[in-house]
CSV table of C-alpha atoms in Angstrom, one decimal:
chain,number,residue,atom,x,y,z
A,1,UNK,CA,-76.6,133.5,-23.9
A,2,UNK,CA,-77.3,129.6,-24.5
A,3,UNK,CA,-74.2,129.2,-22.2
A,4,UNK,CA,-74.9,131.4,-19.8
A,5,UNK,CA,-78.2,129.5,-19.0
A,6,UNK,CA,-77.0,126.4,-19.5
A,7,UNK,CA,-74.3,127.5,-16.6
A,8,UNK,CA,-77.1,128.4,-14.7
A,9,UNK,CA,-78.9,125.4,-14.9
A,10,UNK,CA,-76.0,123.3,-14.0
A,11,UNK,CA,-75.3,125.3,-11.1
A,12,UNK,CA,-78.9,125.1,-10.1
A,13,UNK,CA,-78.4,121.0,-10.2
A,14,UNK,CA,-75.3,121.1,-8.3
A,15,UNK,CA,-76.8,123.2,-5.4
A,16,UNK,CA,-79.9,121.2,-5.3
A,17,UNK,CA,-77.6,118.2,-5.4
A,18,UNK,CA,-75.7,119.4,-2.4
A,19,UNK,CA,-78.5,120.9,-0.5
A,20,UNK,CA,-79.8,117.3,-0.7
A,21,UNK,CA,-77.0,115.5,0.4
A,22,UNK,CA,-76.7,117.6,3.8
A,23,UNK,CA,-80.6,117.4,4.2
A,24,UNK,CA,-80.3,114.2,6.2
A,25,UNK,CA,-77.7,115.1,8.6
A,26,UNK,CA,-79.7,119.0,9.0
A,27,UNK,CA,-82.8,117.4,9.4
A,28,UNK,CA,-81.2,114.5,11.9
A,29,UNK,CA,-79.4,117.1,14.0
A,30,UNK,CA,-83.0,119.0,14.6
A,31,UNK,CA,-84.4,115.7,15.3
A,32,UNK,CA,-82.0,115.0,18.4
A,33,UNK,CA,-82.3,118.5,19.2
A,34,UNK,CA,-85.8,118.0,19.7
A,35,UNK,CA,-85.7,114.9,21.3
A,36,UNK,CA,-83.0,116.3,23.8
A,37,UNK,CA,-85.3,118.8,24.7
A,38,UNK,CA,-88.4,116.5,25.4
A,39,UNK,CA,-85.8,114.2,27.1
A,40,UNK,CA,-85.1,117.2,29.3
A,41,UNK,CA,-88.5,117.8,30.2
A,42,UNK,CA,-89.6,114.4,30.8
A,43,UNK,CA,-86.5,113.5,32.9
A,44,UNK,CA,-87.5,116.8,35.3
A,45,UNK,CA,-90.8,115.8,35.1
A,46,UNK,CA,-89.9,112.0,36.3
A,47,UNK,CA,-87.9,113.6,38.9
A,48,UNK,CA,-90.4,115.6,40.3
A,49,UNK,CA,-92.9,113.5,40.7
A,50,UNK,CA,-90.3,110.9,42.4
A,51,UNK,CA,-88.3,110.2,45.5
A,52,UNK,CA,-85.1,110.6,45.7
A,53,UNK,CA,-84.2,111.8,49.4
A,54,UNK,CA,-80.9,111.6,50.3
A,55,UNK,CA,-80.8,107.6,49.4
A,56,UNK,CA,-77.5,106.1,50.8
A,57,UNK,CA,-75.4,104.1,48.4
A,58,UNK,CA,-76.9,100.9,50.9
A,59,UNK,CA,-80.0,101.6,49.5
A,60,UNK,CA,-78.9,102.7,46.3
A,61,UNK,CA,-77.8,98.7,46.3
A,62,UNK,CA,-81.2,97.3,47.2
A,63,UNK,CA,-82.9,99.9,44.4
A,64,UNK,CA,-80.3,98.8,42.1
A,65,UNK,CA,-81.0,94.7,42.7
A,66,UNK,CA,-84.8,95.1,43.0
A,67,UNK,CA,-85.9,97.7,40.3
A,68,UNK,CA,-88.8,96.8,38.4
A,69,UNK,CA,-88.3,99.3,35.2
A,70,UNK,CA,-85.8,101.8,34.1
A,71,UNK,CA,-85.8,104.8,31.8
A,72,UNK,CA,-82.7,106.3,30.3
A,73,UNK,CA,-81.9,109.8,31.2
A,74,UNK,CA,-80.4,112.3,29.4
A,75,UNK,CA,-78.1,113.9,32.5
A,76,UNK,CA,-78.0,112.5,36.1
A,77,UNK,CA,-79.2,114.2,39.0
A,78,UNK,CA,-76.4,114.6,41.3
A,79,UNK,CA,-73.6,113.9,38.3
A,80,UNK,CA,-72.5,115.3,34.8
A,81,UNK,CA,-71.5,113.2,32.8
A,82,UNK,CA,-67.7,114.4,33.2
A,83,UNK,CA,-68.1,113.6,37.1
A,84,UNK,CA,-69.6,110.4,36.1
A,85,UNK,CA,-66.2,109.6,34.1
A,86,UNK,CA,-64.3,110.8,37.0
A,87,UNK,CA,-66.2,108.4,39.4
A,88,UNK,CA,-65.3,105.8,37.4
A,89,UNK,CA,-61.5,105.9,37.0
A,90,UNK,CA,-61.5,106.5,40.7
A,91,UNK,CA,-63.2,103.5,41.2
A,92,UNK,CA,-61.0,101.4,38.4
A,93,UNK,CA,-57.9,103.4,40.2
A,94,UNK,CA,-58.9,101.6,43.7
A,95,UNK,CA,-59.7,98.4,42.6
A,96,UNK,CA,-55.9,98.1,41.0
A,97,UNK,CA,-54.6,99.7,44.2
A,98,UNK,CA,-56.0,97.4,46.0
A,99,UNK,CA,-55.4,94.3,44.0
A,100,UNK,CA,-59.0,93.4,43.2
A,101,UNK,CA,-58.3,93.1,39.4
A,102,UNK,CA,-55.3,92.6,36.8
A,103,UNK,CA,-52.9,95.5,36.2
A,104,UNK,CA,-53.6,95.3,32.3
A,105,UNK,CA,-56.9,97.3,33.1
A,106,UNK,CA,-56.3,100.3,32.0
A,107,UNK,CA,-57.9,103.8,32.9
A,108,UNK,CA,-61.1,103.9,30.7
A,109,UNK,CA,-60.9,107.3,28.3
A,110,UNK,CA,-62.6,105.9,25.4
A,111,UNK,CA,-66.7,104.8,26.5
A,112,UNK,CA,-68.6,102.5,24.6
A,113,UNK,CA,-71.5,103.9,26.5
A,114,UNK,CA,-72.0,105.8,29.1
A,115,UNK,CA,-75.4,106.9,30.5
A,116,UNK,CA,-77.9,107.8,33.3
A,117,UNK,CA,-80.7,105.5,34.3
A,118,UNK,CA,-83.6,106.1,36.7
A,119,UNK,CA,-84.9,103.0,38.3
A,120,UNK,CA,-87.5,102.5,40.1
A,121,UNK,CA,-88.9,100.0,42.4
A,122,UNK,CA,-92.4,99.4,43.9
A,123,UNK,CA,-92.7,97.3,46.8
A,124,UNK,CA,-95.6,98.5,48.6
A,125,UNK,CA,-94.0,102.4,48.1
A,126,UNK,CA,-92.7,103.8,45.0
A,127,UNK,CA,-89.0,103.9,45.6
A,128,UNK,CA,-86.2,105.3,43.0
A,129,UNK,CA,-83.0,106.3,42.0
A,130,UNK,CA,-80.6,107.0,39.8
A,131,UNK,CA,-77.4,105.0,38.4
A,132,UNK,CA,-74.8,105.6,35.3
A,133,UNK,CA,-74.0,102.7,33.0
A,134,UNK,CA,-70.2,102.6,32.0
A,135,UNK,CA,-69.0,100.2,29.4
A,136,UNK,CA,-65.8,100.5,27.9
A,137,UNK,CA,-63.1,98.3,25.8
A,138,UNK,CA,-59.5,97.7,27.8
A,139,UNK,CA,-57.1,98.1,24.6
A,140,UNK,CA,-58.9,95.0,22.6
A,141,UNK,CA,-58.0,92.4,26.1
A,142,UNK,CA,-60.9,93.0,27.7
A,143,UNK,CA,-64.3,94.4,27.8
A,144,UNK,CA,-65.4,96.4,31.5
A,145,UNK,CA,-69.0,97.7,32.9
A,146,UNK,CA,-69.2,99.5,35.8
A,147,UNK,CA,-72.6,100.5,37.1
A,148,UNK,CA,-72.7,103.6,39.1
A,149,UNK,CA,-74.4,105.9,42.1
A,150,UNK,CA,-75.2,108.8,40.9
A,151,UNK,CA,-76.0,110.2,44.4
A,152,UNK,CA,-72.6,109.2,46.0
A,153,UNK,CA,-70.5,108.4,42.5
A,154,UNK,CA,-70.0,105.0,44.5
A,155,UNK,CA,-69.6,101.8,42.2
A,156,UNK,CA,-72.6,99.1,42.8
A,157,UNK,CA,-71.4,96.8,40.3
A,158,UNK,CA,-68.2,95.7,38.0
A,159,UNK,CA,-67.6,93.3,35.8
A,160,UNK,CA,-64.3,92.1,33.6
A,161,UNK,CA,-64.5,90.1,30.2
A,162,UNK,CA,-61.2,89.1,29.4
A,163,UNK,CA,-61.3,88.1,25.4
A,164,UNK,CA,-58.4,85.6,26.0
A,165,UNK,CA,-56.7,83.9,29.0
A,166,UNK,CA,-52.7,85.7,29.5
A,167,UNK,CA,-52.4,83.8,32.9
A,168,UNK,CA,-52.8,87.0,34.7
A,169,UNK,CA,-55.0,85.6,37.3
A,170,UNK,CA,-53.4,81.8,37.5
A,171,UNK,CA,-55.6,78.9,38.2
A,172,UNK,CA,-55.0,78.9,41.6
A,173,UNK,CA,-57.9,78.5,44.5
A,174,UNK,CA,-55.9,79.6,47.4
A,175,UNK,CA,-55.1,82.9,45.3
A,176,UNK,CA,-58.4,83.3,44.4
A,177,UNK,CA,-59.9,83.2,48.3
A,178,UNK,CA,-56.8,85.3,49.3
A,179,UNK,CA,-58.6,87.6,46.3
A,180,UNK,CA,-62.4,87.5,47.7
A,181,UNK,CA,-61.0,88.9,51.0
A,182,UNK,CA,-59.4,91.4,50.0
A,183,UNK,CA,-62.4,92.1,48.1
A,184,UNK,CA,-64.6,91.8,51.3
A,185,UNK,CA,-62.3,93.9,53.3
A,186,UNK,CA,-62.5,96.8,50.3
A,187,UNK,CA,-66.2,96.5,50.6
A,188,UNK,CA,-65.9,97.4,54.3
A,189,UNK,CA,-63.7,99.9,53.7
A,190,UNK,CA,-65.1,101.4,50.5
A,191,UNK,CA,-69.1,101.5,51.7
A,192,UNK,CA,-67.9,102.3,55.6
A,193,UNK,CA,-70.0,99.3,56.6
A,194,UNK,CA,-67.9,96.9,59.0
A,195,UNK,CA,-71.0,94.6,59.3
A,196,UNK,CA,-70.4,93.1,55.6
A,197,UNK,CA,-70.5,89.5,55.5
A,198,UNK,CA,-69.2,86.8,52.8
A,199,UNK,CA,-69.7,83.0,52.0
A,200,UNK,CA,-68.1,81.2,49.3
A,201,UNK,CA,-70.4,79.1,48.1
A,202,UNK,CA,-69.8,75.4,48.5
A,203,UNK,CA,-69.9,74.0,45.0
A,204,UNK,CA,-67.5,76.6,42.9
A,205,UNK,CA,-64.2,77.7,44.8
A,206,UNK,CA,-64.8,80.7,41.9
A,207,UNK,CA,-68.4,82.4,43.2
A,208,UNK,CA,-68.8,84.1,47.1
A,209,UNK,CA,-72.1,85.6,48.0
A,210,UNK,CA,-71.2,89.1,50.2
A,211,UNK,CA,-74.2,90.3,52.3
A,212,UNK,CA,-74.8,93.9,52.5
A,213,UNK,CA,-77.4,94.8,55.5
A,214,UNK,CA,-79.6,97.6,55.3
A,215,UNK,CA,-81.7,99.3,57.4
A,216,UNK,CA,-84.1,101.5,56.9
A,217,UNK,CA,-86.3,102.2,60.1
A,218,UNK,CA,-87.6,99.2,61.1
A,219,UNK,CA,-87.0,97.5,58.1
A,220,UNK,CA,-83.9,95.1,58.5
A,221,UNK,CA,-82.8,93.3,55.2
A,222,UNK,CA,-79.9,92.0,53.4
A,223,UNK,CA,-78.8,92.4,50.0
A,224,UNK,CA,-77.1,89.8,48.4
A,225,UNK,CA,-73.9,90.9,45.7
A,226,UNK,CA,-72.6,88.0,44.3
A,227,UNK,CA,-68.5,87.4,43.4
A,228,UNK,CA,-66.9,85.6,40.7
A,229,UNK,CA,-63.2,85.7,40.2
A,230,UNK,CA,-61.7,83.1,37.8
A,231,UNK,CA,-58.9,83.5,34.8
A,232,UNK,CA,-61.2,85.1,32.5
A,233,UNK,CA,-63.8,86.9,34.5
A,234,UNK,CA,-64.2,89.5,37.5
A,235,UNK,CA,-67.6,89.5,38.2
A,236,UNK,CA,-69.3,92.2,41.3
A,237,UNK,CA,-72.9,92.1,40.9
C-alpha cells in the first residue's frame, strides 16, 4: 500500500513538474493571441479613422520621406504578407535584370523581418499610408532591406550591405555613372514617370540625388531619393 502511494506521489511530482515546464510557453502563446487580437482592432481602428485614398506610389514616396510617427501593423491593407514576399523578389528579380545590383543577390526566402508599418504625416492635413519593411541575409555576403508600398507592392527604398569586398562592383567611376543611369532610366521605367531627374553630386563620384516630382492639385513638389553605389554598398533611399 506504502508503494502504491508513494507511486502516486511521484507521479503527482512529475505532472506537476511537467505541467510547469509547458506553463510558460501556454501562457506565452495566449499572451500573443491576445495581443494579436487587440493588434487587430487597433490597426482597423487606425485605419478607419485615416486616409488612405487611392495614394499613388509618388505620394507613397513623399509619405514615406516626410512621416512624422509610425506604428507597426499586424497585416497591411492592400497586401498579405505572402504578396508582400512576392513584391519583393519581383523587385530583387528586376533590379538583377536590369543590372542595378551584383548577381550574388540572391532571391530572399529566408526574412529577418518582415512587417507592415502605417506612417503618417501632418503637414497642415493628416496624411498616411502604409509600407512593409523587408530585411533579409544574402547567404552570410550580404545583408538587404527593401521598404515597400503596400498600396502598389512598388519598392520605395533598397539598400545592399556587402560584409566583405569580392570585387563584384570594381572601383571604377565610369562604371559606376554608367550604373546610376541605368538606375535613373529603371526609375522612369519602373514608376512610369519620364519626368525623373538625377544629379551626381559634385564632391563623391559614389552619391546622385534623383528628383521625383509630385503633384497633387496645385501642390507642385519634389522628392529627393538619394543614390550611393560603391564596392560595398547599394544604397536607394
Amino acid at each position: 500500500m506504502r508503494a502504491v502511494k508513494n507511486a502516486a506521489v511521484i507521479l503527482a511530482v512529475c505532472l506537476i513538474v511537467v505541467c510547469g515546464a509547458f506553463m510558460p510557453s501556454i501562457i506565452s502563446d495566449m499572451q500573443n493571441h491576445w495581443l494579436r487580437s487587440q493588434a487587430d482592432t487597433r490597426d482597423m481602428e487606425l485605419l478607419s479613422e485615416l486616409d488612405l485614398s487611392d495614394p499613388t506610389v509618388m505620394d507613397a514616396f513623399w509619405l514615406y520621406s516626410n512621416h512624422v510617427s509610425s506604428v507597426l501593423m499586424s497585416q497591411g491593407d492592400n497586401l498579405t504578407e505572402q504578396e508582400a514576399v512576392a513584391a519583393v523578389q519581383e523587385a530583387v528579380n528586376l533590379l538583377k535584370q536590369n543590372k542595378l545590383i551584383p548577381d550574388i543577390v540572391e532571391e530572399p526566402n529566408q526574412f529577418v523581418a518582415i512587417h507592415p508599418n502605417l506612417i503618417i504625416v501632418d503637414a497642415g492635413e493628416i496624411k498616411s499610408s502604409v509600407i512593409w519593411y523587408c530585411s533579409w541575409e544574402n547567404a552570410g555576403a550580404s545583408n538587404c532591406t527593401m521598404v515597400l508600398d503596400d498600396a502598389t507592392g512598388k519598392m520605395l527604398s533598397f539598400q545592399l550591405y556587402k560584409i566583405y569586398s569580392d570585387g563584384t562592383v570594381p572601383e571604377d567611376f565610369g562604371v559606376f555613372q554608367e550604373t546610376a543611369e541605368r538606375w535613373l532610366d529603371f526609375c522612369r521605367s519602373y514608376y512610369g514617370n519620364n519626368d525623373i531627374s538625377m544629379t551626381k553630386d559634385m564632391y563623391s563620384p559614389n552619391i546622385w540625388t534623383m528628383k521625383f516630382p509630385i503633384s497633387n492639385g496645385d501642390v507642385q513638389r519634389n522628392e529627393n531619393v538619394q543614390l550611393v553605389i560603391a564596392d560595398n554598398v547599394i544604397y536607394f533611399h
